[in-house]
Amino acid sequence: GSLSVNCWAVNYPPPNSSPGRKRRLLRLYYSSGPEPPPQQQEPEPCDINGAHFDPEIYLNKLRKECSLAELMDQESCMVKQIRSLDSDMQTLVYENYNKFISATDTIRKMKNDFKKMEDEMDCLSTNMSAITEFSARISGTLQDQHTQITKLSGVHTLLRKLQFLFELPARLNKCLELQAYAQAVSSHRRARCVLQQYSHMPSFRGIQDDCHAIMERLAHQLRQKFRDGGTSAKELSECVELLLQLEEPAEELCDKFLSHAQTRLEEDLRSLEAELKDSTVTNVSGDSARNPSSPSETLMSIHLISPASRADILEFIDRGCNEFVSNLCLVIASYQELFINRPQEGNLAFKNIPQMANSKLHLFVDSLASKYFSLVERRIQEEKGVGDNSLLVRALDRFHRRLQAVSKLLPGSAVPSQGTEIVIQAARERIKQYLSALQSFYLESLTDIRQALAAPRLSVGGTNTAGGGVHTGACTPGKEAPPSLPELLSSLSNSILNQIKSVLASVHLFTTKDITFSNKPYFRGEFCSHGVREGLVVSFIKFICQSSRNFCESAGDRGGSTPPVLLLLLSRLCLDYETSTISYILTLTDEQFLVMHQSPVTAVTALCEEAREAAQKLLNHYVKVQGLIISQMLRKSVETRDWVNTIEPRNVRAVMKRVVEDTTSIDVQVGLLYEEGVRKAHSSDSSKRTFSVYSSSRQQIRYAPSYTPSAPMDTNLLSNIHKLFSERIDIFSPVEFNKVSVLTGIIKISLKTFLECVRLRTFGRYGLQQIQVDCHYLQMYLWRFVSDENLVHFLLDEIVGSAAHRCLDPSPMEQSVIEVICERG
């Protein structure tokens, strides 16, 4: 009952409408498309949502099949469904109320508008009928005169054309006098087809001949402008345009246009070349006037000032860009507008003029650009100074920017790529110049180091110190103490590092953000990775290692002209590079230039290994040279003495004292640059060993009375048995990076040389005793410098034993006497 009331209240269908129909209405309203057609099924009277629903049959079925409780449940369910449908309908009405109101207003308004429109259409129809009637009357009245008017209009048009043709020669002459060439060509083109069509008539034939003669004069004057050097680009373009309209040969016009433009552009090139020659002459005369003594003037501080009278490279590039490149771009644009981009009409469309003209333009531009690039390369090559890069970088940037205009005007041209290659090559040459400057600076720094090492050292007790840089006495008044080895090493290392940083700062100008070519992939990756990192930094580090190794190639027993202390200094420098400097420099380079290791580059470990190898080789060579210097003294002391007829020893020979002094000096020298190192534990009586040091010799002396030619194997057998139980000594073994290892290597070489020299001599009684005294003196001092004191004891034992073996009267000196002589000496 409530459902019926609500439905009638909102003008919905009567209450006997089924709920299934209402659901279908709701579904149709809210669905996106039309309801699918119902399937053909048999009528179902018990389907409450079906079209053939019969309430009586449905109720009878429920009464028969359902109990009272089920009927009550069924009623409750239907009441709920009815209320739900009622609620849905109310919601639908409320939601669409405004739409219904708006639709009602729209319909009411449309009724009013259509009424007005009907009135206007009726009025329009009445007017059209009146117009049709009047038109029919006029047509009927003028029907007889229409044909005559049409004929007269055609005659008038023909007379005007004839008048234009008859006045054309005079009009063309007037245009020729006023130099209105464009108007003359336009007038002639309008009449050319008509004159050609009626050329068989005498009157038109005369007009055609007169016009042809006039246009020949006009074409002659236009051609004359090509040969006129003062013709502007605009006038030249107008001339070409008019000649093309006069059907002049396009290929000939292209050649004339380019020939005229080439004359103007070659003048710009000659001006640039003249400036280049003037700057070269000025540079040569300025250089000869200055006459620098050595390249070190520009290498110690990497700054070089160009001659004041020479125009800088930025001015040269500016002039070339503003004159030659700008004029070339104007020529390209004008040429393309005239011959390539202009629409082809008539017979010109079949001659492929744009293709022909484009090929000629490319040849023309490539030819002139090659000359210009040659001048630019010559000017760039004059920039030999390795000072401020800003002018060169700005000049290259401007050069690169202006060439991009050519690439936009002339796609496919090789000019921009050739210009880019010049920029890349200039950057490469700059890298090479900086590398050469760094190499020269390094060599000059080594020269300064050698001079500092060669300076006279302050004397202590009347003896000059040997390059150690450490002095134990007061400095001589008025003289400054020379720099010590650590100071020289620090100065050399810091100056090299500062120069590398200065060079990197100068080279970094090539990669700043405001430089157009710096961010181009064809420049940045190659320049930063292969140019700066590999070509400059890595190459310089390798040069340091290689030049340091070259000092080890000097021949001669005394190591050539290279001071031994320089070898020691360079070995420490290379070792410092291996431990820290190389890693720091390459890290600084990678961070500053954002190096991307896309291509194979030299690894830091490889450079460190090369530096360590150089340091090892230098230190080995230092040990060899110092050992040979001491060995030379010992060799001469043995070879120049008569050991058979010598007097009884009373003192230690001076050469042994010199050996100890030089060894002490070397110990101080090496200690300034290298750590102490590891020594084996010393015995308590290392400086006072007596019998054990010369056990071998004493055994040989003990058995010497039995030594006869008939039994020579006794002493040899004893000596060989003794050597079997002794450790093998490698004289030229690799040296470790510490003071003890260096001194051990030097002493091994010296004592081994002493031993070999003794084996080549024959000794008398006092000669053997002198060897005993000398060896005991060496044993007293040298054991302190080596890693294992037994090494010194063994070699000295071998020396005394070898002397005793070659002694004619082997009578050794008492040990107490030897000690007294050595302590006194």
Short mmCIF file of N, CA, C and O in Angstrom, two decimals, residues 5-119:
data_model
loop_
_atom_site.label_atom_id
_atom_site.label_comp_id
_atom_site.label_asym_id
_atom_site.label_seq_id
_atom_site.Cartn_x
_atom_site.Cartn_y
_atom_site.Cartn_z
N VAL A 5 1.17 4.37 -2.92
CA VAL A 5 1.01 5.80 -2.62
C VAL A 5 2.22 6.59 -3.11
O VAL A 5 2.10 7.63 -3.74
N ASN A 6 3.42 6.11 -2.83
CA ASN A 6 4.64 6.83 -3.25
C ASN A 6 4.73 6.90 -4.75
O ASN A 6 5.16 7.91 -5.31
N CYS A 7 4.38 5.81 -5.41
CA CYS A 7 4.47 5.81 -6.88
C CYS A 7 3.51 6.81 -7.48
O CYS A 7 3.85 7.57 -8.38
N TRP A 8 2.27 6.82 -7.01
CA TRP A 8 1.32 7.80 -7.55
C TRP A 8 1.72 9.22 -7.19
O TRP A 8 1.45 10.15 -7.96
N ALA A 9 2.38 9.41 -6.06
CA ALA A 9 2.79 10.77 -5.67
C ALA A 9 3.78 11.37 -6.63
O ALA A 9 3.83 12.57 -6.81
N VAL A 10 4.60 10.58 -7.28
CA VAL A 10 5.62 11.11 -8.19
C VAL A 10 5.31 10.78 -9.63
O VAL A 10 6.19 10.74 -10.47
N ASN A 11 4.01 10.47 -9.93
CA ASN A 11 3.58 10.21 -11.29
C ASN A 11 4.30 9.01 -11.89
O ASN A 11 4.73 9.04 -13.05
N TYR A 12 4.55 7.97 -11.12
CA TYR A 12 5.15 6.74 -11.62
C TYR A 12 4.05 5.83 -12.13
O TYR A 12 2.85 6.11 -11.95
N PRO A 13 4.34 4.74 -12.72
CA PRO A 13 3.31 3.84 -13.23
C PRO A 13 2.39 3.37 -12.11
O PRO A 13 2.72 3.47 -10.92
N PRO A 14 1.21 2.89 -12.48
CA PRO A 14 0.23 2.48 -11.45
C PRO A 14 0.79 1.36 -10.61
O PRO A 14 1.76 0.71 -10.95
N PRO A 15 0.15 1.17 -9.47
CA PRO A 15 0.70 0.22 -8.51
C PRO A 15 0.69 -1.20 -8.98
O PRO A 15 1.37 -2.04 -8.41
N ASN A 16 -0.12 -1.53 -9.96
CA ASN A 16 -0.12 -2.91 -10.40
C ASN A 16 1.08 -3.25 -11.27
O ASN A 16 1.18 -4.35 -11.79
N SER A 17 2.03 -2.26 -11.48
CA SER A 17 3.28 -2.53 -12.21
C SER A 17 4.10 -3.51 -11.40
O SER A 17 4.26 -3.37 -10.19
N SER A 18 4.69 -4.46 -12.06
CA SER A 18 5.46 -5.49 -11.36
C SER A 18 6.82 -4.96 -10.94
O SER A 18 7.39 -4.07 -11.61
N PRO A 19 7.41 -5.49 -9.85
CA PRO A 19 8.77 -5.06 -9.42
C PRO A 19 9.81 -5.37 -10.49
O PRO A 19 10.79 -4.65 -10.63
N GLY A 20 9.66 -6.47 -11.24
CA GLY A 20 10.62 -6.79 -12.29
C GLY A 20 10.68 -5.72 -13.36
O GLY A 20 11.75 -5.38 -13.86
N ARG A 21 9.53 -5.16 -13.70
CA ARG A 21 9.51 -4.08 -14.72
C ARG A 21 10.24 -2.85 -14.21
O ARG A 21 10.98 -2.19 -14.94
N LYS A 22 10.02 -2.55 -12.92
CA LYS A 22 10.69 -1.38 -12.35
C LYS A 22 12.21 -1.59 -12.32
O LYS A 22 12.99 -0.67 -12.56
N ARG A 23 12.62 -2.81 -12.02
CA ARG A 23 14.06 -3.07 -12.02
C ARG A 23 14.64 -2.89 -13.42
O ARG A 23 15.75 -2.38 -13.60
N ARG A 24 13.90 -3.36 -14.40
CA ARG A 24 14.38 -3.20 -15.78
C ARG A 24 14.50 -1.72 -16.16
O ARG A 24 15.42 -1.31 -16.85
N LEU A 25 13.51 -0.93 -15.69
CA LEU A 25 13.59 0.52 -15.96
C LEU A 25 14.83 1.13 -15.33
O LEU A 25 15.54 1.95 -15.94
N LEU A 26 15.09 0.76 -14.06
CA LEU A 26 16.29 1.29 -13.40
C LEU A 26 17.56 0.84 -14.13
O LEU A 26 18.52 1.60 -14.31
N ARG A 27 17.58 -0.45 -14.52
CA ARG A 27 18.76 -0.97 -15.21
C ARG A 27 18.97 -0.28 -16.55
O ARG A 27 20.08 0.02 -16.95
N LEU A 28 17.87 0.00 -17.27
CA LEU A 28 17.99 0.72 -18.55
C LEU A 28 18.51 2.13 -18.35
O LEU A 28 19.28 2.66 -19.15
N TYR A 29 18.07 2.79 -17.26
CA TYR A 29 18.48 4.17 -17.04
C TYR A 29 19.97 4.27 -16.72
O TYR A 29 20.69 5.15 -17.21
N TYR A 30 20.47 3.36 -15.89
CA TYR A 30 21.86 3.47 -15.44
C TYR A 30 22.83 2.66 -16.27
O TYR A 30 24.04 2.76 -16.11
N SER A 31 22.36 1.81 -17.13
CA SER A 31 23.28 0.99 -17.94
C SER A 31 23.90 1.84 -19.03
O SER A 31 23.34 2.85 -19.45
N SER A 32 25.16 1.43 -19.49
CA SER A 32 25.89 2.18 -20.51
C SER A 32 25.34 1.95 -21.91
O SER A 32 25.61 2.71 -22.82
N GLY A 33 24.58 0.88 -22.11
CA GLY A 33 24.06 0.58 -23.45
C GLY A 33 22.65 0.05 -23.36
O GLY A 33 22.07 -0.12 -22.27
N PRO A 34 22.04 -0.20 -24.46
CA PRO A 34 20.67 -0.70 -24.46
C PRO A 34 20.61 -2.11 -23.87
O PRO A 34 21.58 -2.85 -23.88
N GLU A 35 19.48 -2.43 -23.32
CA GLU A 35 19.28 -3.75 -22.70
C GLU A 35 19.28 -4.80 -23.80
O GLU A 35 18.66 -4.63 -24.85
N PRO A 36 20.04 -5.88 -23.60
CA PRO A 36 20.07 -6.92 -24.63
C PRO A 36 18.69 -7.52 -24.81
O PRO A 36 17.89 -7.59 -23.87
N PRO A 37 18.37 -7.91 -26.02
CA PRO A 37 17.04 -8.48 -26.27
C PRO A 37 16.85 -9.76 -25.47
O PRO A 37 17.79 -10.54 -25.30
N PRO A 38 15.66 -9.93 -24.91
CA PRO A 38 15.42 -11.13 -24.08
C PRO A 38 15.45 -12.38 -24.94
O PRO A 38 15.11 -12.36 -26.11
N GLN A 39 15.94 -13.43 -24.32
CA GLN A 39 15.99 -14.70 -25.03
C GLN A 39 14.57 -15.31 -25.12
O GLN A 39 13.72 -15.11 -24.25
N GLN A 40 14.37 -16.01 -26.19
CA GLN A 40 13.07 -16.65 -26.42
C GLN A 40 12.92 -17.87 -25.50
O GLN A 40 13.63 -18.86 -25.65
N GLN A 41 12.13 -17.69 -24.47
CA GLN A 41 11.87 -18.77 -23.53
C GLN A 41 10.37 -19.01 -23.40
O GLN A 41 9.54 -18.16 -23.76
N GLU A 42 10.04 -20.14 -22.85
CA GLU A 42 8.62 -20.45 -22.62
C GLU A 42 8.08 -19.57 -21.50
O GLU A 42 8.80 -19.24 -20.55
N PRO A 43 6.81 -19.15 -21.59
CA PRO A 43 6.22 -18.32 -20.53
C PRO A 43 6.28 -19.03 -19.19
O PRO A 43 5.97 -20.22 -19.08
N GLU A 44 6.70 -18.26 -18.20
CA GLU A 44 6.82 -18.81 -16.85
C GLU A 44 5.91 -18.00 -15.95
O GLU A 44 6.26 -16.89 -15.52
N PRO A 45 4.71 -18.51 -15.61
CA PRO A 45 3.76 -17.69 -14.82
C PRO A 45 4.21 -17.52 -13.39
O PRO A 45 3.75 -16.61 -12.71
N CYS A 46 5.12 -18.35 -12.91
CA CYS A 46 5.55 -18.23 -11.52
C CYS A 46 6.79 -17.35 -11.36
O CYS A 46 7.29 -17.18 -10.23
N ASP A 47 7.33 -16.83 -12.45
CA ASP A 47 8.52 -15.96 -12.38
C ASP A 47 8.05 -14.56 -12.05
O ASP A 47 7.41 -13.88 -12.87
N ILE A 48 8.31 -14.14 -10.83
CA ILE A 48 7.80 -12.84 -10.37
C ILE A 48 8.41 -11.68 -11.14
O ILE A 48 7.86 -10.59 -11.20
N ASN A 49 9.59 -11.91 -11.78
CA ASN A 49 10.24 -10.85 -12.57
C ASN A 49 9.95 -11.00 -14.05
O ASN A 49 10.45 -10.22 -14.86
N GLY A 50 9.20 -12.03 -14.42
CA GLY A 50 8.93 -12.26 -15.83
C GLY A 50 7.73 -11.48 -16.32
O GLY A 50 6.91 -10.96 -15.56
N ALA A 51 7.61 -11.45 -17.68
CA ALA A 51 6.50 -10.70 -18.29
C ALA A 51 5.17 -11.45 -18.19
O ALA A 51 4.09 -10.85 -18.26
N HIS A 52 5.21 -12.76 -18.02
CA HIS A 52 3.98 -13.58 -17.98
C HIS A 52 3.65 -14.04 -16.56
O HIS A 52 3.10 -15.12 -16.33
N PHE A 53 4.02 -13.23 -15.59
CA PHE A 53 3.77 -13.58 -14.19
C PHE A 53 2.27 -13.57 -13.90
O PHE A 53 1.57 -12.61 -14.24
N ASP A 54 1.77 -14.67 -13.21
CA ASP A 54 0.35 -14.78 -12.83
C ASP A 54 0.28 -14.91 -11.31
O ASP A 54 0.74 -15.91 -10.73
N PRO A 55 -0.25 -13.88 -10.63
CA PRO A 55 -0.26 -13.91 -9.17
C PRO A 55 -1.02 -15.09 -8.60
O PRO A 55 -0.60 -15.69 -7.60
N GLU A 56 -2.15 -15.44 -9.22
CA GLU A 56 -2.97 -16.51 -8.67
C GLU A 56 -2.22 -17.84 -8.70
O GLU A 56 -2.19 -18.60 -7.70
N ILE A 57 -1.61 -18.11 -9.81
CA ILE A 57 -0.87 -19.38 -9.91
C ILE A 57 0.30 -19.38 -8.93
O ILE A 57 0.60 -20.40 -8.28
N TYR A 58 0.95 -18.22 -8.81
CA TYR A 58 2.10 -18.12 -7.90
C TYR A 58 1.66 -18.35 -6.47
O TYR A 58 2.32 -19.09 -5.71
N LEU A 59 0.49 -17.75 -6.05
CA LEU A 59 0.01 -17.92 -4.68
C LEU A 59 -0.44 -19.34 -4.43
O LEU A 59 -0.16 -19.93 -3.37
N ASN A 60 -1.14 -19.94 -5.40
CA ASN A 60 -1.56 -21.33 -5.22
C ASN A 60 -0.36 -22.25 -5.06
O ASN A 60 -0.35 -23.19 -4.25
N LYS A 61 0.69 -21.96 -5.81
CA LYS A 61 1.90 -22.78 -5.71
C LYS A 61 2.54 -22.65 -4.34
O LYS A 61 3.00 -23.63 -3.75
N LEU A 62 2.56 -21.41 -3.84
CA LEU A 62 3.17 -21.19 -2.52
C LEU A 62 2.35 -21.90 -1.44
O LEU A 62 2.92 -22.47 -0.50
N ARG A 63 1.03 -21.83 -1.55
CA ARG A 63 0.19 -22.47 -0.52
C ARG A 63 0.43 -23.98 -0.51
O ARG A 63 0.43 -24.63 0.54
N LYS A 64 0.58 -24.54 -1.68
CA LYS A 64 0.76 -25.98 -1.76
C LYS A 64 2.14 -26.40 -1.29
O LYS A 64 2.30 -27.42 -0.61
N GLU A 65 3.15 -25.66 -1.61
CA GLU A 65 4.53 -26.12 -1.39
C GLU A 65 5.12 -25.63 -0.08
O GLU A 65 6.06 -26.24 0.44
N CYS A 66 4.62 -24.52 0.48
CA CYS A 66 5.28 -23.91 1.64
C CYS A 66 4.39 -24.04 2.86
O CYS A 66 3.15 -24.01 2.78
N SER A 67 5.10 -24.13 3.98
CA SER A 67 4.39 -24.13 5.26
C SER A 67 4.08 -22.69 5.65
O SER A 67 4.46 -21.74 4.97
N LEU A 68 3.38 -22.59 6.79
CA LEU A 68 3.01 -21.25 7.25
C LEU A 68 4.24 -20.41 7.57
O LEU A 68 4.30 -19.22 7.23
N ALA A 69 5.20 -21.03 8.22
CA ALA A 69 6.42 -20.27 8.56
C ALA A 69 7.16 -19.79 7.30
O ALA A 69 7.63 -18.66 7.22
N GLU A 70 7.16 -20.69 6.28
CA GLU A 70 7.83 -20.30 5.03
C GLU A 70 7.04 -19.21 4.33
O GLU A 70 7.63 -18.31 3.71
N LEU A 71 5.72 -19.27 4.41
CA LEU A 71 4.91 -18.19 3.80
C LEU A 71 5.18 -16.86 4.49
O LEU A 71 5.28 -15.82 3.84
N MET A 72 5.29 -16.91 5.84
CA MET A 72 5.58 -15.68 6.56
C MET A 72 6.96 -15.13 6.17
O MET A 72 7.14 -13.91 5.99
N ASP A 73 7.92 -16.02 6.05
CA ASP A 73 9.26 -15.57 5.61
C ASP A 73 9.22 -14.99 4.21
O ASP A 73 9.88 -13.97 3.92
N GLN A 74 8.47 -15.63 3.35
CA GLN A 74 8.38 -15.15 1.97
C GLN A 74 7.74 -13.76 1.93
O GLN A 74 8.18 -12.88 1.18
N GLU A 75 6.69 -13.57 2.77
CA GLU A 75 6.04 -12.25 2.82
C GLU A 75 7.03 -11.20 3.32
O GLU A 75 7.11 -10.09 2.79
N SER A 76 7.77 -11.56 4.39
CA SER A 76 8.75 -10.60 4.95
C SER A 76 9.81 -10.24 3.90
O SER A 76 10.19 -9.08 3.76
N CYS A 77 10.24 -11.21 3.13
CA CYS A 77 11.25 -10.94 2.08
C CYS A 77 10.69 -10.01 1.01
O CYS A 77 11.37 -9.08 0.58
N MET A 78 9.44 -10.25 0.62
CA MET A 78 8.85 -9.40 -0.43
C MET A 78 8.66 -7.98 0.08
O MET A 78 8.84 -7.01 -0.66
N VAL A 79 8.26 -7.83 1.35
CA VAL A 79 8.10 -6.50 1.91
C VAL A 79 9.42 -5.74 1.87
O VAL A 79 9.50 -4.55 1.54
N LYS A 80 10.51 -6.45 2.22
CA LYS A 80 11.84 -5.81 2.18
C LYS A 80 12.20 -5.40 0.77
O LYS A 80 12.76 -4.32 0.53
N GLN A 81 11.95 -6.26 -0.20
CA GLN A 81 12.25 -5.91 -1.59
C GLN A 81 11.45 -4.70 -2.06
O GLN A 81 11.95 -3.83 -2.77
N ILE A 82 10.15 -4.68 -1.65
CA ILE A 82 9.29 -3.55 -2.05
C ILE A 82 9.84 -2.25 -1.46
O ILE A 82 9.91 -1.21 -2.13
N ARG A 83 10.20 -2.31 -0.18
CA ARG A 83 10.75 -1.10 0.45
C ARG A 83 12.07 -0.68 -0.21
O ARG A 83 12.34 0.51 -0.38
N SER A 84 12.89 -1.67 -0.57
CA SER A 84 14.15 -1.33 -1.24
C SER A 84 13.90 -0.66 -2.59
O SER A 84 14.54 0.33 -2.94
N LEU A 85 12.96 -1.21 -3.33
CA LEU A 85 12.61 -0.58 -4.62
C LEU A 85 12.04 0.81 -4.42
O LEU A 85 12.34 1.74 -5.20
N ASP A 86 11.24 0.96 -3.40
CA ASP A 86 10.69 2.29 -3.11
C ASP A 86 11.80 3.28 -2.83
O ASP A 86 11.80 4.41 -3.32
N SER A 87 12.77 2.85 -2.03
CA SER A 87 13.90 3.73 -1.71
C SER A 87 14.72 4.06 -2.96
O SER A 87 15.13 5.21 -3.16
N ASP A 88 14.95 3.06 -3.82
CA ASP A 88 15.71 3.31 -5.04
C ASP A 88 15.00 4.31 -5.95
O ASP A 88 15.62 5.19 -6.55
N MET A 89 13.66 4.17 -6.03
CA MET A 89 12.91 5.10 -6.89
C MET A 89 12.96 6.52 -6.34
O MET A 89 13.10 7.49 -7.09
N GLN A 90 12.81 6.64 -5.04
CA GLN A 90 12.88 7.98 -4.45
C GLN A 90 14.26 8.61 -4.71
O GLN A 90 14.37 9.79 -5.04
N THR A 91 15.31 7.79 -4.53
CA THR A 91 16.67 8.31 -4.78
C THR A 91 16.82 8.74 -6.23
O THR A 91 17.41 9.80 -6.54
N LEU A 92 16.27 7.95 -7.13
CA LEU A 92 16.33 8.30 -8.55
C LEU A 92 15.61 9.60 -8.84
O LEU A 92 16.11 10.45 -9.59
N VAL A 93 14.45 9.77 -8.21
CA VAL A 93 13.68 11.01 -8.43
C VAL A 93 14.45 12.21 -7.89
O VAL A 93 14.57 13.24 -8.54
N TYR A 94 14.99 12.05 -6.70
CA TYR A 94 15.71 13.17 -6.11
C TYR A 94 16.95 13.55 -6.92
O TYR A 94 17.27 14.72 -7.11
N GLU A 95 17.66 12.53 -7.42
CA GLU A 95 18.89 12.80 -8.17
C GLU A 95 18.59 13.46 -9.51
O GLU A 95 19.41 14.23 -10.02
N ASN A 96 17.48 13.14 -10.11
CA ASN A 96 17.18 13.66 -11.45
C ASN A 96 16.15 14.78 -11.45
O ASN A 96 15.67 15.19 -12.51
N TYR A 97 15.80 15.28 -10.27
CA TYR A 97 14.80 16.34 -10.20
C TYR A 97 15.25 17.58 -10.96
O TYR A 97 14.50 18.16 -11.75
N ASN A 98 16.52 18.01 -10.70
CA ASN A 98 17.03 19.22 -11.38
C ASN A 98 17.08 19.02 -12.89
O ASN A 98 16.84 19.96 -13.67
N LYS A 99 17.42 17.80 -13.31
CA LYS A 99 17.44 17.54 -14.75
C LYS A 99 16.04 17.65 -15.36
O LYS A 99 15.86 18.20 -16.45
N PHE A 100 15.06 17.14 -14.63
CA PHE A 100 13.70 17.23 -15.13
C PHE A 100 13.25 18.69 -15.24
O PHE A 100 12.63 19.11 -16.22
N ILE A 101 13.57 19.49 -14.23
CA ILE A 101 13.19 20.92 -14.25
C ILE A 101 13.87 21.62 -15.41
O ILE A 101 13.26 22.41 -16.15
N SER A 102 15.22 21.35 -15.57
CA SER A 102 15.97 21.99 -16.67
C SER A 102 15.42 21.57 -18.02
O SER A 102 15.29 22.39 -18.94
N ALA A 103 15.07 20.30 -18.16
CA ALA A 103 14.50 19.84 -19.43
C ALA A 103 13.16 20.52 -19.71
O ALA A 103 12.85 20.90 -20.86
N THR A 104 12.38 20.71 -18.67
CA THR A 104 11.09 21.40 -18.86
C THR A 104 11.30 22.82 -19.33
O THR A 104 10.61 23.31 -20.26
N ASP A 105 12.26 23.52 -18.72
CA ASP A 105 12.54 24.91 -19.14
C ASP A 105 13.04 24.95 -20.57
O ASP A 105 12.69 25.84 -21.35
N THR A 106 13.91 23.99 -20.91
CA THR A 106 14.46 23.97 -22.26
C THR A 106 13.36 23.75 -23.30
O THR A 106 13.33 24.40 -24.35
N ILE A 107 12.48 22.84 -23.02
CA ILE A 107 11.37 22.58 -23.96
C ILE A 107 10.48 23.81 -24.12
O ILE A 107 10.07 24.17 -25.23
N ARG A 108 10.18 24.49 -23.00
CA ARG A 108 9.37 25.70 -23.07
C ARG A 108 10.04 26.78 -23.92
O ARG A 108 9.41 27.44 -24.75
N LYS A 109 11.42 26.92 -23.72
CA LYS A 109 12.15 27.93 -24.49
C LYS A 109 12.19 27.57 -25.97
O LYS A 109 12.10 28.44 -26.84
N MET A 110 12.36 26.30 -26.26
CA MET A 110 12.40 25.87 -27.66
C MET A 110 11.08 26.16 -28.37
O MET A 110 11.05 26.54 -29.54
N LYS A 111 9.98 25.98 -27.64
CA LYS A 111 8.69 26.30 -28.25
C LYS A 111 8.62 27.76 -28.66
O LYS A 111 8.17 28.11 -29.76
N ASN A 112 9.10 28.65 -27.79
CA ASN A 112 9.07 30.09 -28.12
C ASN A 112 10.00 30.40 -29.29
O ASN A 112 9.65 31.16 -30.20
N ASP A 113 11.22 29.80 -29.29
CA ASP A 113 12.18 30.08 -30.36
C ASP A 113 11.68 29.57 -31.70
O ASP A 113 11.84 30.22 -32.73
N PHE A 114 11.12 28.38 -31.69
CA PHE A 114 10.62 27.83 -32.96
C PHE A 114 9.48 28.67 -33.53
O PHE A 114 9.33 28.81 -34.74
N LYS A 115 8.73 29.27 -32.66
CA LYS A 115 7.62 30.12 -33.15
C LYS A 115 8.17 31.34 -33.86
O LYS A 115 7.71 31.72 -34.96
N LYS A 116 9.20 31.97 -33.26
CA LYS A 116 9.82 33.13 -33.92
C LYS A 116 10.46 32.71 -35.23
O LYS A 116 10.39 33.42 -36.23
N MET A 117 11.14 31.56 -35.23
CA MET A 117 11.81 31.10 -36.45
C MET A 117 10.80 30.83 -37.56
O MET A 117 11.06 31.13 -38.73
N GLU A 118 9.66 30.31 -37.23
CA GLU A 118 8.64 30.07 -38.25
C GLU A 118 8.17 31.38 -38.87
O GLU A 118 7.98 31.47 -40.10
N ASP A 119 8.05 32.39 -38.04
CA ASP A 119 7.64 33.71 -38.58
C ASP A 119 8.71 34.26 -39.52
O ASP A 119 8.40 34.79 -40.61
#
